[in-house]
Short mmCIF file of C-alpha atoms in Angstrom, two decimals:
data_model
loop_
_atom_site.label_atom_id
_atom_site.label_comp_id
_atom_site.label_asym_id
_atom_site.label_seq_id
_atom_site.Cartn_x
_atom_site.Cartn_y
_atom_site.Cartn_z
CA MET A 1 128.01 120.82 124.45
CA SER A 2 125.36 118.17 124.25
CA GLN A 3 122.40 118.60 121.95
CA GLU A 4 118.84 118.32 123.26
CA PRO A 5 116.92 115.43 121.70
CA ASN A 6 114.38 116.31 119.16
CA THR A 7 110.97 115.50 120.59
CA SER A 8 108.84 117.47 118.18
CA GLN A 9 106.03 115.79 116.33
CA PRO A 10 106.41 114.92 112.65
CA ILE A 11 105.37 117.71 110.40
CA ILE A 12 102.20 117.43 108.34
CA THR A 13 103.25 118.03 104.74
CA ASP A 14 100.38 116.76 102.66
CA ILE A 15 96.77 115.46 102.57
CA LYS A 16 95.55 112.01 101.75
CA ARG A 17 91.97 111.39 100.87
CA ILE A 18 90.44 108.17 102.28
CA ALA A 19 86.94 106.56 102.50
CA VAL A 20 86.28 105.00 105.89
CA CYS A 21 83.62 102.23 105.52
CA GLY A 22 83.75 99.42 108.10
CA GLY A 23 82.19 96.60 106.11
CA SER A 24 78.66 95.51 105.23
CA LEU A 25 76.32 92.50 105.25
CA GLY A 26 73.58 91.73 102.73
CA ARG A 27 71.73 89.03 100.84
CA GLU A 28 71.95 87.78 97.24
CA ARG A 29 69.49 90.26 95.73
CA ARG A 30 69.93 93.26 97.97
CA SER A 31 72.88 94.72 99.77
CA TYR A 32 74.45 98.12 100.44
CA VAL A 33 77.76 99.91 101.29
CA ARG A 34 78.04 103.07 103.21
CA GLY A 35 81.04 105.26 104.32
CA GLN A 36 82.49 108.76 104.54
CA VAL A 37 85.23 110.37 102.52
CA VAL A 38 87.61 112.56 104.57
CA ASP A 39 91.01 114.27 104.23
CA VAL A 40 93.84 113.15 106.56
CA GLY A 41 97.01 115.25 107.17
CA ILE A 42 100.11 113.12 106.56
CA THR A 43 103.83 113.36 106.96
CA ASP A 44 106.34 112.63 104.17
CA LEU A 45 106.82 109.02 105.55
CA MET A 46 103.03 108.44 105.18
CA LYS A 47 103.10 108.98 101.48
CA ALA A 48 104.08 105.46 100.96
CA ASP A 49 100.81 103.87 99.58
CA GLY A 50 101.92 100.34 100.42
CA LEU A 51 101.81 101.05 104.17
CA TRP A 52 98.22 102.24 104.24
CA ASP A 53 95.42 99.79 105.26
CA LEU A 54 92.49 101.05 103.31
CA MET A 55 90.20 98.63 105.12
CA THR A 56 90.54 100.60 108.34
CA GLY A 57 91.84 103.84 106.80
CA LEU A 58 95.00 103.67 109.01
CA PHE A 59 98.71 104.03 108.23
CA LYS A 60 100.81 101.10 109.41
CA GLY A 61 101.73 101.62 113.04
CA ASP A 62 98.76 104.00 113.77
CA GLU A 63 96.60 101.11 114.97
CA THR A 64 98.06 101.62 118.43
CA LYS A 65 98.04 105.39 118.35
CA ILE A 66 94.78 106.43 116.80
CA THR A 67 92.15 108.04 119.11
CA PRO A 68 88.56 109.50 118.47
CA PHE A 69 89.93 112.93 119.30
CA LEU A 70 92.43 112.76 116.46
CA ASP A 71 89.68 111.91 114.01
CA PHE A 72 87.29 114.53 115.31
CA SER A 73 88.94 117.18 113.24
CA LEU A 74 89.24 115.09 110.00
CA ALA A 75 88.09 117.34 107.17
CA PRO A 76 84.96 115.95 105.33
CA VAL A 77 85.33 116.04 101.57
CA ARG A 78 82.34 117.95 100.09
CA LYS A 79 80.29 116.08 97.49
CA PRO A 80 82.81 113.66 96.07
CA VAL A 81 81.72 111.61 93.15
CA LEU A 82 82.55 107.95 93.58
CA LYS A 83 82.34 104.53 92.05
CA LEU A 84 81.98 101.17 93.85
CA GLU A 85 83.68 98.03 92.62
CA VAL A 86 83.12 94.58 94.17
CA PHE A 87 85.44 91.62 93.76
CA ASP A 88 84.90 87.96 94.71
CA SER A 89 87.52 85.97 96.76
CA SER A 90 89.46 85.09 93.60
CA GLY A 91 89.82 88.73 92.67
CA LYS A 92 87.29 88.82 89.83
CA LEU A 93 85.28 91.97 89.36
CA ILE A 94 81.60 91.03 89.97
CA TYR A 95 79.95 94.46 90.32
CA THR A 96 80.51 98.06 89.35
CA SER A 97 78.14 100.82 90.43
CA GLY A 98 77.13 103.87 88.55
CA LYS A 99 78.18 107.30 89.81
CA ILE A 100 77.65 107.75 93.67
CA LYS A 101 77.31 111.28 94.79
CA ALA A 102 78.15 111.86 98.41
CA ASP A 103 76.62 114.69 100.50
CA GLU A 104 78.28 117.88 101.75
CA ASP A 105 79.89 115.98 104.68
CA GLY A 106 81.32 113.19 102.47
CA PHE A 107 78.83 110.51 103.53
CA PHE A 108 77.71 108.19 100.70
CA SER A 109 75.58 105.11 100.38
CA CYS A 110 75.26 102.60 97.51
CA GLU A 111 72.42 100.06 97.32
CA ILE A 112 73.20 96.98 95.24
CA ARG A 113 70.15 95.35 93.60
CA ASP A 114 72.17 93.13 91.25
CA LYS A 115 72.33 89.47 92.31
CA LEU A 116 75.70 88.86 93.87
CA PRO A 117 77.21 85.40 94.49
CA VAL A 118 77.10 84.16 98.05
CA GLY A 119 80.30 84.53 100.02
CA PHE A 120 82.89 86.99 101.28
CA HIS A 121 83.72 89.75 98.89
CA ASP A 122 86.05 92.76 98.85
CA PHE A 123 84.99 96.20 97.65
CA GLN A 124 86.90 99.34 96.78
CA VAL A 125 85.75 102.90 96.65
CA VAL A 126 87.11 104.84 93.58
CA LEU A 127 87.20 108.62 93.56
CA GLU A 128 86.03 109.94 90.19
CA GLY A 129 85.73 113.69 90.85
CA LEU A 130 84.00 116.36 92.88
CA ASP A 131 80.57 118.03 92.58
CA SER A 132 81.51 120.94 94.81
CA PHE A 133 83.21 124.11 93.48
CA ARG A 134 84.15 124.95 97.01
CA GLN A 135 85.96 121.68 97.51
CA TYR A 136 87.50 121.90 94.07
CA SER A 137 88.88 125.40 94.82
CA LYS A 138 90.26 124.17 98.14
CA ASP A 139 91.98 121.28 96.48
CA LEU A 140 93.47 123.47 93.75
CA ALA A 141 94.82 125.89 96.32
CA HIS A 142 96.47 123.01 98.17
CA LEU A 143 98.02 121.56 94.90
CA ASN A 144 99.32 125.01 93.99
CA ALA A 145 100.92 125.40 97.35
CA THR A 146 102.42 121.93 97.77
CA GLU A 147 105.04 120.39 95.53
CA ASP A 148 104.30 116.88 94.30
CA SER A 149 101.20 116.45 96.40
CA ILE A 150 99.55 113.00 96.34
CA LEU A 151 96.12 114.45 96.73
CA GLY A 152 95.43 114.65 93.06
CA LYS A 153 97.00 111.25 92.32
CA THR A 154 94.69 109.05 94.47
CA THR A 155 91.94 107.17 92.87
CA ILE A 156 91.20 104.24 95.20
CA VAL A 157 90.31 105.94 98.50
CA GLY A 158 88.89 103.05 100.50
CA LYS A 159 88.28 99.31 100.74
CA GLY A 160 86.04 97.11 102.80
CA LYS A 161 84.46 93.71 103.17
CA LEU A 162 81.00 92.77 101.85
CA ARG A 163 79.51 89.51 102.93
CA ILE A 164 76.50 88.13 100.97
CA LEU A 165 74.18 85.62 102.57
CA PRO A 166 71.98 83.23 100.47
CA GLU A 167 68.30 84.22 100.18
CA ASP A 168 67.29 80.89 101.92
CA TYR A 169 69.80 81.38 104.79
CA GLN A 170 68.22 80.06 108.00
CA GLY A 171 71.19 80.64 110.28
CA ILE A 172 72.08 83.21 112.94
CA VAL A 173 72.99 86.89 112.68
CA VAL A 174 74.42 88.44 115.82
CA THR A 175 74.04 92.11 116.56
CA SER A 176 75.66 93.65 119.56
CA ASP A 177 75.99 96.96 121.30
CA ILE A 178 79.55 98.12 122.15
CA ASP A 179 79.87 100.28 125.40
CA GLN A 180 79.12 98.17 128.52
CA THR A 181 78.26 95.23 126.22
CA TYR A 182 81.57 94.53 124.61
CA LEU A 183 83.81 97.37 125.98
CA ALA A 184 84.22 98.40 129.57
CA THR A 185 83.65 102.11 128.72
CA ASP A 186 82.94 104.45 131.63
CA ILE A 187 79.77 106.13 130.17
CA HIS A 188 78.33 107.03 133.57
CA SER A 189 80.37 110.16 134.26
CA GLY A 190 81.40 113.19 132.31
CA LYS A 191 84.98 112.39 133.02
CA GLY A 192 84.56 108.84 131.58
CA LYS A 193 82.89 110.16 128.42
CA PHE A 194 85.55 112.78 127.92
CA SER A 195 88.39 110.27 128.56
CA ALA A 196 86.93 107.98 125.90
CA LEU A 197 87.83 110.55 123.32
CA PHE A 198 91.57 110.17 124.10
CA GLU A 199 91.78 106.38 124.49
CA THR A 200 93.87 104.43 122.00
CA PRO A 201 92.75 100.91 120.98
CA ASN A 202 95.27 99.39 123.52
CA GLN A 203 93.73 101.48 126.28
CA LYS A 204 90.14 100.30 125.49
CA GLN A 205 89.45 97.23 127.53
CA ALA A 206 86.82 94.61 126.65
CA LEU A 207 84.56 93.27 129.40
CA PRO A 208 86.04 90.03 130.65
CA GLY A 209 85.17 87.04 128.36
CA MET A 210 83.29 89.07 125.70
CA PRO A 211 85.95 88.65 122.81
CA GLU A 212 85.91 84.94 123.58
CA LEU A 213 82.13 84.87 123.62
CA TYR A 214 81.93 86.46 120.16
CA ARG A 215 84.62 84.12 118.74
CA GLU A 216 82.98 80.98 120.24
CA LEU A 217 79.56 81.98 119.06
CA ARG A 218 80.88 82.44 115.48
CA ILE A 219 82.41 78.95 115.63
CA ALA A 220 79.32 77.30 117.13
CA THR A 221 76.88 78.82 114.63
CA ASN A 222 78.82 78.01 111.41
CA ASN A 223 80.53 81.39 110.92
CA SER A 224 77.43 83.46 111.64
CA PRO A 225 77.79 87.19 110.91
CA LEU A 226 78.45 89.81 113.69
CA ALA A 227 77.38 93.39 113.48
CA PHE A 228 78.21 96.09 116.11
CA ILE A 229 75.90 99.03 116.72
CA SER A 230 76.96 101.90 118.85
CA ALA A 231 75.55 105.33 119.63
CA SER A 232 79.17 106.60 119.73
CA PRO A 233 79.87 109.35 117.11
CA HIS A 234 81.13 108.35 113.70
CA PHE A 235 84.56 109.76 114.29
CA PHE A 236 85.17 106.77 116.67
CA ARG A 237 85.16 104.53 113.61
CA ARG A 238 88.89 104.09 113.03
CA THR A 239 89.59 103.62 116.66
CA MET A 240 86.78 101.08 117.12
CA LEU A 241 87.89 99.08 113.98
CA ALA A 242 91.45 98.97 115.39
CA THR A 243 90.18 97.98 118.87
CA ILE A 244 87.99 95.13 117.37
CA ALA A 245 90.98 93.90 115.36
CA LYS A 246 93.21 94.07 118.46
CA ASP A 247 90.75 91.74 120.24
CA ASN A 248 90.80 89.33 117.26
CA ILE A 249 86.99 89.68 116.66
CA GLN A 250 85.76 89.26 113.09
CA ILE A 251 82.86 91.49 112.22
CA GLU A 252 80.81 92.12 109.19
CA SER A 253 79.72 95.72 109.91
CA LEU A 254 80.08 98.61 112.35
CA HIS A 255 77.37 101.21 112.75
CA LEU A 256 78.14 104.46 114.49
CA LYS A 257 76.08 107.61 114.95
CA TYR A 258 76.35 110.59 112.66
CA LEU A 259 75.97 113.40 115.12
CA GLU A 260 76.42 116.23 112.67
CA GLY A 261 73.17 115.16 110.97
CA THR A 262 71.23 115.86 114.21
CA ILE A 263 72.98 119.22 114.70
CA LYS A 264 72.38 120.21 111.13
CA GLY A 265 68.72 119.19 111.49
CA VAL A 266 68.24 121.59 114.43
CA PHE A 267 69.99 124.35 112.45
CA ASP A 268 67.83 123.79 109.39
CA LYS A 269 64.67 123.85 111.65
CA VAL A 270 65.64 127.09 113.23
CA ILE A 271 66.44 128.69 109.80
CA ASP A 272 63.16 127.43 108.34
CA THR A 273 61.28 128.96 111.20
CA ILE A 274 62.95 132.34 110.79
CA PHE A 275 62.25 132.58 107.08
CA ASN A 276 58.82 130.96 107.25
CA PRO A 277 57.10 132.57 110.25
CA LEU A 278 53.58 132.47 108.72
CA GLU A 279 53.76 128.72 108.25
CA PHE A 280 55.19 128.43 111.83
CA LEU A 281 52.30 130.38 113.33
CA GLN A 282 49.40 129.26 111.06
CA ASN A 283 47.74 127.11 113.74
CA GLY A 284 48.50 129.62 116.59
CA PHE A 285 51.59 130.48 118.57
CA LYS A 286 51.01 128.08 121.52
CA PRO A 287 50.79 124.87 119.29
CA ALA A 288 53.73 126.13 117.17
CA TRP A 289 55.91 126.81 120.23
CA SER A 290 54.98 123.47 121.76
CA ARG A 291 55.99 121.62 118.53
CA THR A 292 59.24 123.55 118.35
CA LYS A 293 60.12 122.81 122.00
CA LYS A 294 59.48 119.11 121.50
CA PHE A 295 61.58 119.06 118.33
CA LEU A 296 64.53 120.95 119.92
CA GLY A 297 64.23 118.87 123.11
CA ALA A 298 64.12 115.54 121.32
CA SER A 299 66.91 116.60 119.01
CA TYR A 300 69.09 117.55 121.95
CA GLN A 301 68.31 114.23 123.66
CA SER A 302 69.11 112.36 120.57
CA LEU A 303 72.66 113.55 120.79
CA PHE A 304 73.02 111.35 123.83
CA ASP A 305 70.11 108.90 123.56
CA GLN A 306 70.05 105.63 121.53
CA MET A 307 66.35 104.95 121.02
CA SER A 308 65.74 106.48 117.55
CA TYR A 309 69.16 105.72 116.16
CA LYS A 310 69.50 102.04 117.18
CA LEU A 311 65.96 101.20 116.30
CA SER A 312 66.38 102.68 112.88
CA ILE A 313 69.66 100.77 112.23
CA LEU A 314 68.17 97.45 113.36
CA LEU A 315 65.14 97.90 111.09
CA TYR A 316 67.27 99.16 108.16
CA ASP A 317 69.58 96.12 108.46
CA ARG A 318 66.68 93.73 108.51
CA ILE A 319 65.62 94.85 105.13
CA TYR A 320 68.88 93.42 103.72
CA LEU A 321 68.82 90.17 105.66
CA PRO A 322 67.28 86.87 104.43
CA THR A 323 63.70 86.36 105.52
CA GLN A 324 64.41 83.06 107.43
CA SER A 325 67.54 84.35 109.25
CA LYS A 326 67.35 84.39 113.06
CA GLU A 327 68.94 87.09 115.21
CA ILE A 328 70.70 87.15 118.56
CA LEU A 329 70.73 90.71 120.08
CA LEU A 330 73.16 91.69 122.82
CA GLY A 331 72.88 94.98 124.79
CA ASP A 332 73.19 96.36 128.26
CA ASN A 333 70.94 97.97 130.89
CA THR A 334 72.67 101.35 131.15
CA GLU A 335 70.45 102.99 128.53
CA SER A 336 67.42 101.66 126.57
CA ASP A 337 68.65 98.65 124.75
CA TYR A 338 66.00 96.38 126.34
CA MET A 339 63.21 98.69 125.21
CA ILE A 340 64.77 99.05 121.71
CA PHE A 341 65.08 95.26 121.27
CA THR A 342 61.55 94.76 122.40
CA LEU A 343 60.12 97.44 120.07
CA TYR A 344 62.14 95.90 117.19
CA GLN A 345 60.51 92.52 117.75
CA LEU A 346 57.04 94.00 117.91
CA ILE A 347 57.55 96.08 114.71
CA CYS A 348 58.92 93.05 112.83
CA MET A 349 55.86 91.03 113.99
CA GLY A 350 53.56 93.73 112.65
CA LYS A 351 51.93 94.41 116.05
CA ILE A 352 52.30 98.15 115.71
CA THR A 353 51.98 99.55 112.23
CA GLY A 354 51.12 102.63 110.14
CA ASP A 355 49.76 105.76 111.81
CA GLU A 356 49.56 103.97 115.12
CA LEU A 357 53.27 103.22 115.05
CA GLU A 358 54.26 106.73 114.02
CA GLU A 359 52.11 108.35 116.72
CA TYR A 360 53.28 105.96 119.43
CA LEU A 361 56.88 106.57 118.63
CA TYR A 362 56.46 110.37 118.46
CA LYS A 363 54.75 110.43 121.88
CA LEU A 364 56.97 107.84 123.48
CA ASN A 365 58.77 109.05 126.59
CA PHE A 366 61.22 106.46 127.97
CA LEU A 367 63.48 106.99 131.01
CA GLY A 368 62.27 110.59 131.08
CA ARG A 369 63.31 111.37 127.50
CA ASP A 370 61.48 112.35 124.31
CA ALA A 371 64.12 111.03 121.96
CA ILE A 372 62.11 110.38 118.74
CA THR A 373 61.31 113.34 116.58
CA ARG A 374 58.46 113.33 114.01
CA ASP A 375 60.93 112.92 111.15
CA ALA A 376 62.58 109.88 112.87
CA ALA A 377 59.14 108.36 113.58
CA LYS A 378 58.22 108.73 109.87
CA LYS A 379 61.55 106.99 108.85
CA ILE A 380 61.08 104.12 111.27
CA ARG A 381 57.48 103.73 109.90
CA LEU A 382 58.87 103.48 106.33
CA TYR A 383 61.41 100.85 107.31
CA ALA A 384 58.66 98.96 109.15
CA GLU A 385 56.50 98.92 106.06
CA GLU A 386 59.35 97.75 103.89
CA ILE A 387 60.04 94.92 106.25
CA GLN A 388 56.44 93.81 106.14
CA ARG A 389 56.44 94.00 102.35
CA ILE A 390 59.71 91.86 102.09
CA HIS A 391 59.49 89.47 105.00
CA GLY A 392 55.88 89.53 106.19
CA PRO A 393 54.95 89.55 109.91
CA LYS A 394 57.37 87.40 111.96
CA ASN A 395 59.69 87.71 114.84
CA PRO A 396 63.27 87.28 113.62
CA VAL A 397 64.79 87.26 117.03
CA ALA A 398 65.79 83.97 118.46
CA LEU A 399 67.37 85.38 121.68
CA THR A 400 67.99 88.77 123.34
CA MET A 401 70.42 89.19 126.26
CA ILE A 402 71.03 92.36 128.33
CA ASN A 403 74.18 92.72 130.28
CA ARG A 404 73.08 93.66 133.81
CA THR A 405 75.54 96.19 135.13
CA SER A 406 75.47 97.86 138.53
CA HIS A 407 74.52 101.17 136.83
CA GLY A 408 71.12 99.94 135.51
CA PRO A 409 67.93 98.14 136.67
CA ILE A 410 67.67 94.41 137.40
CA GLU A 411 65.79 92.20 134.99
CA ALA A 412 62.35 92.53 136.70
CA ASP A 413 62.56 96.30 136.68
CA MET A 414 63.55 96.34 133.07
CA ILE A 415 60.54 94.22 132.15
CA GLN A 416 58.28 96.49 134.23
CA LYS A 417 59.61 99.66 132.50
CA VAL A 418 58.96 98.12 129.08
CA LYS A 419 55.45 97.07 130.00
CA GLU A 420 54.62 100.62 131.17
CA ALA A 421 55.99 102.20 128.00
CA LEU A 422 54.20 99.84 125.56
CA PRO A 423 50.46 100.04 124.81
CA ASP A 424 48.36 98.52 127.55
CA GLY A 425 48.56 94.67 127.66
CA MET A 426 50.90 94.41 124.63
CA TYR A 427 53.90 92.90 126.33
CA GLU A 428 51.75 90.28 128.13
CA SER A 429 49.87 89.30 124.95
CA GLU A 430 53.08 88.97 122.83
CA PHE A 431 55.62 87.77 125.28
CA GLY A 432 53.44 85.98 127.88
CA LYS A 433 55.16 82.61 127.49
CA LYS A 434 58.59 83.82 126.29
CA GLN A 435 60.45 86.83 127.53
CA ALA A 436 61.41 89.54 125.21
CA PHE A 437 64.87 89.62 126.74
CA TYR A 438 66.96 88.07 129.49
CA GLY A 439 68.96 90.19 131.85
CA THR A 440 72.15 88.57 133.07
CA GLU A 441 75.70 89.43 134.25
CA GLY A 442 78.41 89.62 131.60
CA ALA A 443 79.87 87.00 129.34
CA MET A 444 79.54 84.18 131.85
CA GLY A 445 75.72 84.63 132.23
CA MET A 446 75.26 85.08 128.44
CA ALA A 447 77.36 81.94 127.75
CA LEU A 448 75.15 79.84 130.07
CA ILE A 449 71.92 81.15 128.50
CA LEU A 450 73.38 80.46 125.01
CA GLU A 451 74.00 76.90 126.04
CA GLN A 452 70.34 76.55 127.14
CA TYR A 453 69.37 77.61 123.51
CA ASN A 454 71.86 75.23 122.03
CA PHE A 455 74.09 77.90 120.58
CA LEU A 456 77.17 76.92 122.76
CA ASP A 457 78.33 73.75 124.35
CA THR A 458 79.90 73.17 127.85
CA ASN A 459 83.50 73.39 126.56
CA GLN A 460 82.79 76.68 124.89
CA ILE A 461 81.38 78.05 128.12
CA LEU A 462 84.54 77.05 129.87
CA SER A 463 86.66 78.75 127.12
CA VAL A 464 84.65 82.00 127.66
CA ILE A 465 85.17 81.76 131.51
CA ALA A 466 88.90 80.98 131.03
CA GLY A 467 89.26 84.24 129.02
CA MET A 468 87.85 86.16 132.01
CA ILE A 469 90.66 85.20 134.42
CA GLY A 470 93.12 87.93 135.13
CA LYS A 471 90.76 90.71 133.86
CA VAL A 472 89.08 93.36 135.86
CA TRP A 473 85.29 93.30 136.16
CA GLU A 474 83.67 96.39 137.70
CA GLY A 475 86.77 97.17 139.78
CA LYS A 476 87.36 93.59 140.92
CA LEU A 477 90.09 91.11 139.73
CA VAL A 478 88.69 88.03 138.18
CA ASP A 479 90.38 85.02 139.72
CA GLU A 480 89.21 81.44 140.69
CA SER A 481 87.47 82.49 143.91
CA PHE A 482 85.78 85.45 142.23
CA LEU A 483 84.35 83.14 139.49
CA LEU A 484 83.02 80.53 141.97
CA GLY A 485 81.22 83.28 143.87
CA LYS A 486 79.96 85.00 140.77
CA ILE A 487 78.38 81.95 139.14
CA ASP A 488 76.06 81.65 142.18
CA GLU A 489 75.05 85.28 141.88
CA LEU A 490 74.23 85.27 138.15
CA THR A 491 70.66 86.22 137.15
CA LEU A 492 69.53 83.28 134.98
CA PRO A 493 66.18 81.65 133.92
CA LYS A 494 65.08 78.67 136.00
CA GLU A 495 65.72 76.34 133.15
CA VAL A 496 69.39 77.11 133.19
CA GLU A 497 69.97 76.06 136.82
CA THR A 498 71.16 72.59 135.75
CA THR A 499 73.75 74.06 133.55
CA ARG A 500 74.81 76.54 136.22
CA GLN A 501 75.53 73.64 138.63
CA LYS A 502 77.35 71.62 136.00
CA ILE A 503 79.69 74.49 135.16
CA LYS A 504 80.24 75.27 138.85
CA GLU A 505 81.33 71.70 139.46
CA SER A 506 83.62 71.78 136.42
CA LEU A 507 85.16 74.98 137.61
CA ALA A 508 85.63 73.67 141.17
CA SER A 509 87.27 70.55 139.88
CA ALA A 510 89.57 72.46 137.47
CA PHE A 511 90.70 74.87 140.25
CA THR A 512 91.43 72.24 142.76
CA SER A 513 93.25 69.87 140.52
#
């Protein structure tokens, strides 16, 4: 009698504690490291420490299997007490932090004010204890119920990369969105958003030519740093890190959105209202109800919107960049990247400051959404004031490009929407001779504009285009005839026309030879 094959999943027998970080970028006198400590269920096989990559928080082989859904249920470690150690490229210890106390969801942040040497460093996160009786009791119950658990034996829970730029760095820093800028994620339907939860790194497809564009740009700009910012939830982190590694893209940092913070903020607001009704009603019921509706509405929108989150991250990261560094910003037209990038430039230039900035952000309605709460507006104002104190009023952005997909407005409409959302006349007075951003189609259009700004050369444009062949772009196979037709359709500034014709001739010659 034949025996049925055993198709059951491996049994979870223990818990491993890891810190998922994702790297960081700073300057000599100021840098930071952030991450989250979580518990991962593991099998007996996964107890082998040597097979864990603490840079990504993944066990060997899981790089192709991990999905955001699997990480959605990861258990946050309540209030772990940590220590950060930084090592230079030779393995020498160059920095040790004091005690770092994470929050109730395991999130931690460590700002480094010591002067660190310029270069590429490694850091490790050391678990020193717990500051939560509830978490300690939970750990104790597990240890008592599990023979020879590794939970109590783990001290180094995470690792990452920290790059330090010189204070006088005058080079480029590239910051890019992910969905519909780097990855061809279907974010336009409920089905697409839901499916993204279950996609493995191998199932996530880059937009044609974008991995090549990031690689060529790094080469052309003397190893310039690359940071990714996405409004995807933080439990996408391990999947995103594995996806980026699969596409052979080197990054310095990855920022994802902490959704539970928004949910917790709404919960705290409701509780505070219940237990402090007099304060809630002190100026009358109608104003109080209006404020509450705006808060709850903006909080709900911020679960899906990017405005407040991305603007905050851009400004926060600018604090840690050298004053003379120049930025290239890459986004898309499916949400509000073009407005965010424009606001970022204006704030860095000091064109909107103080109370005026806070009130403007609080009242801003863009694409029919109130996505910036009063607390978020205050935080953005603080970041803006810190940038002015450190760097002074200046526009750090050398170039902004927006991927023009079929799901969003054309360049002229994007500019018009921004003009209408800004204070009267501000766009014209500050960007009259130079556009705040260029809308173009995909990696090909971006490569041509980058050549105009002397960031890429002709051979590198052709390398980007070569990487597109055989891929699928908005439902169409990219082949020679597609490329020759597409190059004529690209939305480009007038000054790029010469380059367009030159590349078209090179492609025609290559395809007919």
